[in-house]
Short mmCIF file of C-alpha atoms in Angstrom, two decimals:
data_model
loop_
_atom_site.label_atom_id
_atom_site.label_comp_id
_atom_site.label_asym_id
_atom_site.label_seq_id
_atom_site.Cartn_x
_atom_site.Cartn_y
_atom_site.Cartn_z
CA UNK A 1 0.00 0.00 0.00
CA UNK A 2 1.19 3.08 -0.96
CA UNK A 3 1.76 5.81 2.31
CA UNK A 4 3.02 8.66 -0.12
CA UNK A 5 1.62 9.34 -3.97
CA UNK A 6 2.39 12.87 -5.34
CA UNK A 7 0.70 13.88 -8.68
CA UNK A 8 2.35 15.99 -10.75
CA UNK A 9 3.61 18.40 -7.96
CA UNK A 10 4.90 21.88 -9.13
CA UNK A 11 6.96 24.20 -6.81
CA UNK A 12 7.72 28.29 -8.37
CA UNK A 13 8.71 30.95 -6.56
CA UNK A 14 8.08 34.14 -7.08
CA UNK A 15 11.54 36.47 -6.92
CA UNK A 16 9.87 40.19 -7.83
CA UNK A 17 8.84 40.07 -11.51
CA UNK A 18 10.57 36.73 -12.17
CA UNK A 19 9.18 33.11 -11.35
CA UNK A 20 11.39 30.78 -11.22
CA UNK A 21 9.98 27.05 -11.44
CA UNK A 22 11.77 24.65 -9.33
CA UNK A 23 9.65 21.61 -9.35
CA UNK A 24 7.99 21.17 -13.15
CA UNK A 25 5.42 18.05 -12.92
CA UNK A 26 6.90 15.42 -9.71
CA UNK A 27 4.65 12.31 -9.75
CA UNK A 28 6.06 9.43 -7.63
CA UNK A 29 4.95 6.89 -4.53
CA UNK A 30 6.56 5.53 -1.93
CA UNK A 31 5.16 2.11 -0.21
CA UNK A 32 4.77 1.61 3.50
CA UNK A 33 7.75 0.24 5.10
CA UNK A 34 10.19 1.13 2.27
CA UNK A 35 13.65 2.40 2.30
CA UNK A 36 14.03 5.02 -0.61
CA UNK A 37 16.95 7.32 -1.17
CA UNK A 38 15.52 10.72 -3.61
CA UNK A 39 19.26 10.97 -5.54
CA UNK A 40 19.98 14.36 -7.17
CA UNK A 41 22.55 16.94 -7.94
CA UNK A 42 22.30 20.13 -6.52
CA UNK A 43 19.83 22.63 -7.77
CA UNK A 44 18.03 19.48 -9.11
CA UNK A 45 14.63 20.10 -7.03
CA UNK A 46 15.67 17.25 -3.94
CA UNK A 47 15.38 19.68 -1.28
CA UNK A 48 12.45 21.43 -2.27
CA UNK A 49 10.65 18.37 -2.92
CA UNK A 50 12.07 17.19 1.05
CA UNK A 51 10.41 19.92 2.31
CA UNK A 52 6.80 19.45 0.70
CA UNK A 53 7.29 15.73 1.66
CA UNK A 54 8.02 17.02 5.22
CA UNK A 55 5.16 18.89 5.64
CA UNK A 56 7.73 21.91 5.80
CA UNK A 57 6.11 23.25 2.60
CA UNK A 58 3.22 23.57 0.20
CA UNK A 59 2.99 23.01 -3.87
CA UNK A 60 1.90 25.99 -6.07
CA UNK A 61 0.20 22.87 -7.76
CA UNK A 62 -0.44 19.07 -8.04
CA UNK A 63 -1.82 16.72 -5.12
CA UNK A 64 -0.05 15.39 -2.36
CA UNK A 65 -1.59 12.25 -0.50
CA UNK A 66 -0.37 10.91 2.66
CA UNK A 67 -1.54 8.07 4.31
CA UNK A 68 -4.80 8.21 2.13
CA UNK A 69 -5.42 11.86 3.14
CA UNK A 70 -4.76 14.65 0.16
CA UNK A 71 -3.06 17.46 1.69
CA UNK A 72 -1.31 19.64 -0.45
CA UNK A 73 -3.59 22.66 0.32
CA UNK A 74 -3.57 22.18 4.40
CA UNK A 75 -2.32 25.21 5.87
CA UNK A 76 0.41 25.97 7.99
CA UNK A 77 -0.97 24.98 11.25
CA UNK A 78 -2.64 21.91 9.63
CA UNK A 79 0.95 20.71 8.22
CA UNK A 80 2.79 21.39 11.29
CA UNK A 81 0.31 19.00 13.51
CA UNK A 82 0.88 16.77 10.87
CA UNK A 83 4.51 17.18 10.80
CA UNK A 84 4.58 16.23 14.59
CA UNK A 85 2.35 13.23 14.45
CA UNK A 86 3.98 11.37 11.56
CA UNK A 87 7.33 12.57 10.61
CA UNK A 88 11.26 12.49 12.10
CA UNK A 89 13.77 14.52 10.44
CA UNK A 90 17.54 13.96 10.66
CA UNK A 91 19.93 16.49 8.94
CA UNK A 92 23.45 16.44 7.96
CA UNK A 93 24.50 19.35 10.64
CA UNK A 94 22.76 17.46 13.27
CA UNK A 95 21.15 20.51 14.81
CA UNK A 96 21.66 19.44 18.46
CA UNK A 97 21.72 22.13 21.44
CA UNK A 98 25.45 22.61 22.40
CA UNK A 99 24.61 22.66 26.28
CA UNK A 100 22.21 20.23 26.60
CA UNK A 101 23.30 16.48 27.26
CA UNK A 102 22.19 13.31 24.34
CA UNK A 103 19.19 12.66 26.49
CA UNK A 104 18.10 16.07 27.02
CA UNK A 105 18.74 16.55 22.95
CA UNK A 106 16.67 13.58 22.70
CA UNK A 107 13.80 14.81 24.83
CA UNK A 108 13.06 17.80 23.63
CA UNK A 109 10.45 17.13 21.16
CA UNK A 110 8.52 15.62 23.75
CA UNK A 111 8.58 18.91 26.01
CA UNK A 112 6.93 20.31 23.43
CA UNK A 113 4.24 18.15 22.17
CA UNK A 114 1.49 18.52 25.62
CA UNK A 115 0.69 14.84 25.50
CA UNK A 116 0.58 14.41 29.22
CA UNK A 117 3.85 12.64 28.92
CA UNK A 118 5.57 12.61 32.42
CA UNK A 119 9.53 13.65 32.91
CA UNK A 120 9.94 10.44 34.48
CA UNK A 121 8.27 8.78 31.04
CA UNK A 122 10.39 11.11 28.84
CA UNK A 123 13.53 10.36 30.14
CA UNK A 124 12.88 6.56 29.77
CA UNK A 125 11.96 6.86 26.26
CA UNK A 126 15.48 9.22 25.16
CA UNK A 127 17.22 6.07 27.29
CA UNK A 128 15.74 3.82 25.27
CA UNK A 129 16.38 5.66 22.12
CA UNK A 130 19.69 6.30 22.65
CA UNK A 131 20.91 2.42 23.63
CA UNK A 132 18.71 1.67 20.47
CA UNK A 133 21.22 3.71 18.25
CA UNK A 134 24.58 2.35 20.47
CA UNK A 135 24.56 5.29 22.77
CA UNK A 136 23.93 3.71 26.01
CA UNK A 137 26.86 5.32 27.82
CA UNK A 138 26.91 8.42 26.16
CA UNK A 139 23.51 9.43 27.78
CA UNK A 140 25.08 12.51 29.36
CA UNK A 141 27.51 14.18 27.19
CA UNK A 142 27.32 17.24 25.47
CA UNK A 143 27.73 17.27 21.81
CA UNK A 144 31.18 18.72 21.68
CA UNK A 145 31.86 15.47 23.30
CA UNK A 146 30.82 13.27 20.82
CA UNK A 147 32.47 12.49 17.11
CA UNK A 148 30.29 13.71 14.33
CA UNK A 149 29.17 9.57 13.91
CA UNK A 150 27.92 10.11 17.82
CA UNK A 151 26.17 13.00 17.12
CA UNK A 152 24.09 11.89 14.21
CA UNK A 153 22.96 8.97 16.52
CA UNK A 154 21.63 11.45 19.13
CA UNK A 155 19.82 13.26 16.12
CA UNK A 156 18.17 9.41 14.70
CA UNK A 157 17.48 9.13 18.41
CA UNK A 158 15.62 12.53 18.34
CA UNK A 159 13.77 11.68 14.97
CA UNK A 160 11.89 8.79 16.50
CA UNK A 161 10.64 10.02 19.82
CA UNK A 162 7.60 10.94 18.81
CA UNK A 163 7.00 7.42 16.59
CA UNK A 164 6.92 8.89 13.12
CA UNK A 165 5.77 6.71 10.66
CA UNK A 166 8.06 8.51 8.36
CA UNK A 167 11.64 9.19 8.29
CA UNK A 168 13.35 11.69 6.10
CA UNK A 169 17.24 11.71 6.15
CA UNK A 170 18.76 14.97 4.47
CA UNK A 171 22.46 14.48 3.53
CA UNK A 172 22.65 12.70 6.87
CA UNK A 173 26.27 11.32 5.96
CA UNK A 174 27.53 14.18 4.37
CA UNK A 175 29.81 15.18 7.23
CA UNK A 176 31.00 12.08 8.20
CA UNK A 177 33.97 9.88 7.09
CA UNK A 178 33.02 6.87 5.05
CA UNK A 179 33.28 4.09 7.71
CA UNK A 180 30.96 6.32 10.23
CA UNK A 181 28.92 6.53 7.16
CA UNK A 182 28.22 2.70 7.24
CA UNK A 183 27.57 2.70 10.55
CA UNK A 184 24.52 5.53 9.97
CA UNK A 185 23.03 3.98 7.25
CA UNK A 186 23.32 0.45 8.54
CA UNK A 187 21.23 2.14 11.63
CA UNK A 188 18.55 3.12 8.88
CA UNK A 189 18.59 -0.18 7.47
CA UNK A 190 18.07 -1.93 10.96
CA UNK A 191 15.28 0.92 11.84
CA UNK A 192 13.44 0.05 8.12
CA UNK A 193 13.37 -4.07 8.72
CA UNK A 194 12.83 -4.20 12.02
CA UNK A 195 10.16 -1.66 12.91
CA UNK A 196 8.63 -1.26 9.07
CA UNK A 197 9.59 2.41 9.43
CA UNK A 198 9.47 4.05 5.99
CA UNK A 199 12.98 6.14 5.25
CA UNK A 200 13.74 8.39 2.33
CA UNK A 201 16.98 9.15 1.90
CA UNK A 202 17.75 12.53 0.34
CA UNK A 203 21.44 12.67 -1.31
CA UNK A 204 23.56 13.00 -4.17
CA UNK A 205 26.20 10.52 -3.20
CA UNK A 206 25.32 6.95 -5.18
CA UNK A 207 27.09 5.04 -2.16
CA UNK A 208 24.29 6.12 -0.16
CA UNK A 209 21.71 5.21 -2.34
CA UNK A 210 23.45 1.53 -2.17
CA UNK A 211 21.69 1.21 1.12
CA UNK A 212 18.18 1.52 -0.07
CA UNK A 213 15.38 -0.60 -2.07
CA UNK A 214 14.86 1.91 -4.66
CA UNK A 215 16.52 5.07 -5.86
CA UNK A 216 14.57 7.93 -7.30
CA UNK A 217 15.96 10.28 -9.37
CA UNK A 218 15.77 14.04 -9.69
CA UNK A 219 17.42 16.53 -12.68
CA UNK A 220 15.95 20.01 -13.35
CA UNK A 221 12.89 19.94 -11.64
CA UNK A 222 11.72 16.05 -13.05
CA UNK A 223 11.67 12.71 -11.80
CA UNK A 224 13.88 10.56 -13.93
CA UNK A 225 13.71 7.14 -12.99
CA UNK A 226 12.49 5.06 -9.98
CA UNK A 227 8.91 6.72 -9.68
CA UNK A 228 7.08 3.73 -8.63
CA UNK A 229 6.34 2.21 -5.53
CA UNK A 230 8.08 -1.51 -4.38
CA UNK A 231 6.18 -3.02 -2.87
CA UNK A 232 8.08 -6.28 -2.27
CA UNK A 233 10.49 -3.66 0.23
CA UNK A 234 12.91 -6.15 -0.02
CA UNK A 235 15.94 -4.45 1.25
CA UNK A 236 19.54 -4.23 -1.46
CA UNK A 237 22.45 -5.58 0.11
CA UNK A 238 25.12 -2.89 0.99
CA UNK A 239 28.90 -3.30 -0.19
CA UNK A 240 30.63 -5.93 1.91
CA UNK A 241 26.60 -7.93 2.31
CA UNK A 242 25.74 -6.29 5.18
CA UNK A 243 22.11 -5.19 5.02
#
């Protein structure tokens, strides 16, 4: 079953006098439970189509489904509850607080989401976040003590607090070495098999799209190849077998 299908989804912006179309016609689906990497250069539409996936943004045109609803003309407020209840973002410069410790990094969507969640609760969900992603004694720490791989664990940690059915990844390797690299993505692979999350990858590095079931490509505004849904979600093998 198909959790995303966008019909031919334009994005312009208006600069003064001049409009300057940045998504031309995007029609693609993604299947529940699939890993997906969206693989373009840059200025080739990715981000802007990330962001109207995310809920962070709205089409000048086209229809948006998600999870049977159409919602390309919800407004702001509509997309942000949205946003909250069924997406996790993770992005390349981590966007942690410098002075607060993993956990408290990893709580702090949940301070602001007034679901009558206790402290006590919170802090036993970031605990159990964090020793999911291989933090377990790294609970305390600031960010400036943690490598770059560390960091990006806190921020997959942070992504899934509130139980997103939806993951979107933006770049999330691109400051990290290549054998941190594996480690992340392996962590997306474990996250997409064993809990059925749903993960789109947004890159332009092919070794990342290795990791994923399907790769969808972007040039100039257009979806190239690797539109369709899979809806086997039987997960590629990454260099070396691991999957």
């Amino acid at each position: 079953m198909d959790l995303i299908e966008i019909k031919d989804i334009r994005k312009t912006y208006h600069l003064g006098d001049m409009d300057l179309p940045v998504l031309k016609g995007i029609s693609m689906s993604v299947a529940k439970g699939e890993l997906v990497t969206l693989m373009g250069a840059s200025g080739s539409g990715k981000s802007t189509l990330m962001n109207i996936l995310g809920c962070l943004d709205h089409p000048t045109a086209g229809e948006y489904w998600l999870d049977g609803s159409e919602i390309s003309r919800y407004s702001a407020k509509e997309r942000a509850k949205l946003r909250n209840r069924m997406i996790g973002f993770v992005f390349q410069n981590f966007n942690l607080l410098s002075r607060t410790s993993a956990l408290e990094n990893v709580m702090m969507p949940m301070t602001y989401s007034h679901d009558g969640v206790s402290e006590k609760q919170m802090r036993q969900r970031a605990k159990e976040l964090l020793v999911r992603v291989g933090l377990a004694d790294r609970v305390e720490h600031l960010p400036s003590q943690l490598s770059g791989g560390e960091q990006q664990r806190v921020a997959i940690a942070r992504s899934l607090v509130g139980q997103p059915v939806i993951l979107l990844a933006d770049e999330p390797t691109g400051n990290l070495d290549s054998h941190t690299s594996e480690d992340i993505l392996r962590i997306f692979q474990n996250l997409n098999r064993s809990e059925g999350l749903t993960i789109i990858l947004v890159t332009h590095d092919p070794s990342v799209a290795q990791h994923s079931q399907r790769v969808i490509r972007i040039l100039d505004g257009l979806i190239q190849d690797g539109a369709g849904a899979d809806h086997s979600t039987a997960p590629r093998q990454s260099p070396g077998g691991a999957t």
